[in-house]
mmCIF file of C-alpha atoms in Angstrom:
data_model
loop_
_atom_site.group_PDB
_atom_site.id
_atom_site.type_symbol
_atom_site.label_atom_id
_atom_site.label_comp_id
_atom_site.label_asym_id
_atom_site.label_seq_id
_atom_site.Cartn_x
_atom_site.Cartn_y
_atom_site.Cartn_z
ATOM 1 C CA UNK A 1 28.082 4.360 40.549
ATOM 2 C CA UNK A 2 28.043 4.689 36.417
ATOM 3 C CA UNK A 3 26.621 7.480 34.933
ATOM 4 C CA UNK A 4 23.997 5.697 33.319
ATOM 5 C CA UNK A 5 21.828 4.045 36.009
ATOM 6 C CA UNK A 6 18.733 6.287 37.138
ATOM 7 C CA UNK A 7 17.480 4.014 39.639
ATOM 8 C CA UNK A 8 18.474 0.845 41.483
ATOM 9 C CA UNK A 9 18.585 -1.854 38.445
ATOM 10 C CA UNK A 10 17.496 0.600 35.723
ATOM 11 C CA UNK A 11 19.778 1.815 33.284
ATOM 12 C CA UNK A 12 19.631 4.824 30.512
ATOM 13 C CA UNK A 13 20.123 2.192 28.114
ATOM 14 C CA UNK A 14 17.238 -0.194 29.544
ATOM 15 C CA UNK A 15 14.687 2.186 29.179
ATOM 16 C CA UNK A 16 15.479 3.410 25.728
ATOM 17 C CA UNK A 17 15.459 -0.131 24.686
ATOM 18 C CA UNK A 18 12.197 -0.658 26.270
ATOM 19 C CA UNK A 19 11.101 2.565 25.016
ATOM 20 C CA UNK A 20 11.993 1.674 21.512
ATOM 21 C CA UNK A 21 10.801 -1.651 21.229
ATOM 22 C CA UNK A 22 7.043 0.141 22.401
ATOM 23 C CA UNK A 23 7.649 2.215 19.570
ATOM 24 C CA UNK A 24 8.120 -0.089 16.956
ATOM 25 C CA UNK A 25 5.724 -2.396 18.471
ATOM 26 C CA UNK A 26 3.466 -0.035 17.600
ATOM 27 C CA UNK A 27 4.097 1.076 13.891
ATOM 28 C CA UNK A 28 3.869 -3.107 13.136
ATOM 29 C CA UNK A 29 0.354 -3.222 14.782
ATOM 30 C CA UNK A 30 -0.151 0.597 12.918
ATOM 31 C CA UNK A 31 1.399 -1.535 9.503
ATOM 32 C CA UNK A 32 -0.656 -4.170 10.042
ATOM 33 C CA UNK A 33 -4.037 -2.493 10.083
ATOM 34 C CA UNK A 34 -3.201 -0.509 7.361
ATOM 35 C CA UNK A 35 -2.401 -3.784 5.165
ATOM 36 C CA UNK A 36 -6.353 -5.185 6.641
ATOM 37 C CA UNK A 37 -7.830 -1.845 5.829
ATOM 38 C CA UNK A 38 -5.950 -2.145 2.016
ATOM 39 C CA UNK A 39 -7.630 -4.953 1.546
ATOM 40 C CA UNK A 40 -11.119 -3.991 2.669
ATOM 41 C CA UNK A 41 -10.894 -1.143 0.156
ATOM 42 C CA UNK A 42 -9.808 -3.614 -2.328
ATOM 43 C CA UNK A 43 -13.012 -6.068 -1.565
ATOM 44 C CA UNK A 44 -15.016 -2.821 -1.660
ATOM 45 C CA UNK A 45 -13.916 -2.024 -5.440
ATOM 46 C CA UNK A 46 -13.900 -5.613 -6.656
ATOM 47 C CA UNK A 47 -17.357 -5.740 -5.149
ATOM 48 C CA UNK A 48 -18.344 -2.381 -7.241
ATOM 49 C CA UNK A 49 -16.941 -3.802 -10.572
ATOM 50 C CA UNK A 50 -19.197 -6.783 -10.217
ATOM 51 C CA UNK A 51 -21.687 -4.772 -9.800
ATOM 52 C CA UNK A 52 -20.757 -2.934 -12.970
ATOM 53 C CA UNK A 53 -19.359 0.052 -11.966
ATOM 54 C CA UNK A 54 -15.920 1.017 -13.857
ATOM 55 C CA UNK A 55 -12.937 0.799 -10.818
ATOM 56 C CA UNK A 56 -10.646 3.426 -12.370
ATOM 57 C CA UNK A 57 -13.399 5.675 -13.275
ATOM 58 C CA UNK A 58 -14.677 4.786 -9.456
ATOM 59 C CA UNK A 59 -10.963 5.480 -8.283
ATOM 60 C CA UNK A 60 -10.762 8.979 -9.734
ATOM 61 C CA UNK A 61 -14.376 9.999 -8.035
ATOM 62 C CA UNK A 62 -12.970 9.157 -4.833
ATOM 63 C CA UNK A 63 -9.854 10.945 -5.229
ATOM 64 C CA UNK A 64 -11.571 14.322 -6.255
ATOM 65 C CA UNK A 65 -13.779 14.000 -3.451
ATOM 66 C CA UNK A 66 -10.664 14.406 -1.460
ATOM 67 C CA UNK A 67 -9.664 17.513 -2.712
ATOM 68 C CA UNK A 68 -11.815 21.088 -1.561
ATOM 69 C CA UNK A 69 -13.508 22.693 -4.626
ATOM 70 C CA UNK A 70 -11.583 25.592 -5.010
ATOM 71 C CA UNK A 71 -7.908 23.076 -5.539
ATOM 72 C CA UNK A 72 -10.713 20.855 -7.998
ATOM 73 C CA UNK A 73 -11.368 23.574 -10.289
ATOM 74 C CA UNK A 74 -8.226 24.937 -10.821
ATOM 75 C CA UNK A 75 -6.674 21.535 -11.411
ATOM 76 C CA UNK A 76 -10.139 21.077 -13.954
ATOM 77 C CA UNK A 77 -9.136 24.711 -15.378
ATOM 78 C CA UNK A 78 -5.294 23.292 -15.874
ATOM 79 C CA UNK A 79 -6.055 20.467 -17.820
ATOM 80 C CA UNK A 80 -8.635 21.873 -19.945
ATOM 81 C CA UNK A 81 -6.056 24.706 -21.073
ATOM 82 C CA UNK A 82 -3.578 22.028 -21.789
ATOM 83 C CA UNK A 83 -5.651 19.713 -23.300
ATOM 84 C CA UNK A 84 -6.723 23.149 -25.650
ATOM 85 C CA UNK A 85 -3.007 23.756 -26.353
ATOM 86 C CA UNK A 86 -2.615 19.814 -27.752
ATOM 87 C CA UNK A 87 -5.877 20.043 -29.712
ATOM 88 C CA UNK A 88 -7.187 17.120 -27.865
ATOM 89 C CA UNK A 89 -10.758 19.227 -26.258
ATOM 90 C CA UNK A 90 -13.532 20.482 -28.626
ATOM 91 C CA UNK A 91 -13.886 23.622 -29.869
ATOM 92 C CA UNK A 92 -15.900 25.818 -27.317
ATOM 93 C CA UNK A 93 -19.226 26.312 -29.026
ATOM 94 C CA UNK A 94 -20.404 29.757 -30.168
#
């Protein structure tokens, strides 16, 4: 009897291939959703700039709202130094 049957008709190499072939079945449907749910999110913004709302402006909202307040500000503090160093911020007022 070879090594790599398990059961009557079943081999080690059957059910990896069966296993595997679940597995990527899975990332396409996974793949898939994520392409539908791309293009809802691209609907949503195209809807918002018709409305009149600036997309990158709307982008950049979204994407600090993602981050906790404490990694916001220090980001905020980083750029405001280097934007200091290259002259490019006002003057802080007296």
């Amino acid at each position: 009897m070879p090594e790599d049957v398990i059961e009557e008709g079943f081999s080690a190499t059957h059910v990896g291939a069966a296993q595997l072939k679940s597995v990527v079945e899975r990332i396409e449907r996974l793949e898939e959703e994520k392409r539908e749910i791309a293009e809802q999110v691209k609907e949503v913004y195209a809807e918002a700039k018709a409305n009149g709302f600036d997309v990158k402006t709307l982008r950049k909202v979204v994407a600090l709202r993602k981050k906790d307040a404490k990694d916001r500000q220090e980001e905020e503090a980083m750029l405001d130094l280097y934007l200091h160093a290259l002259g490019m911020a006002p003057a802080p007022e007296a």
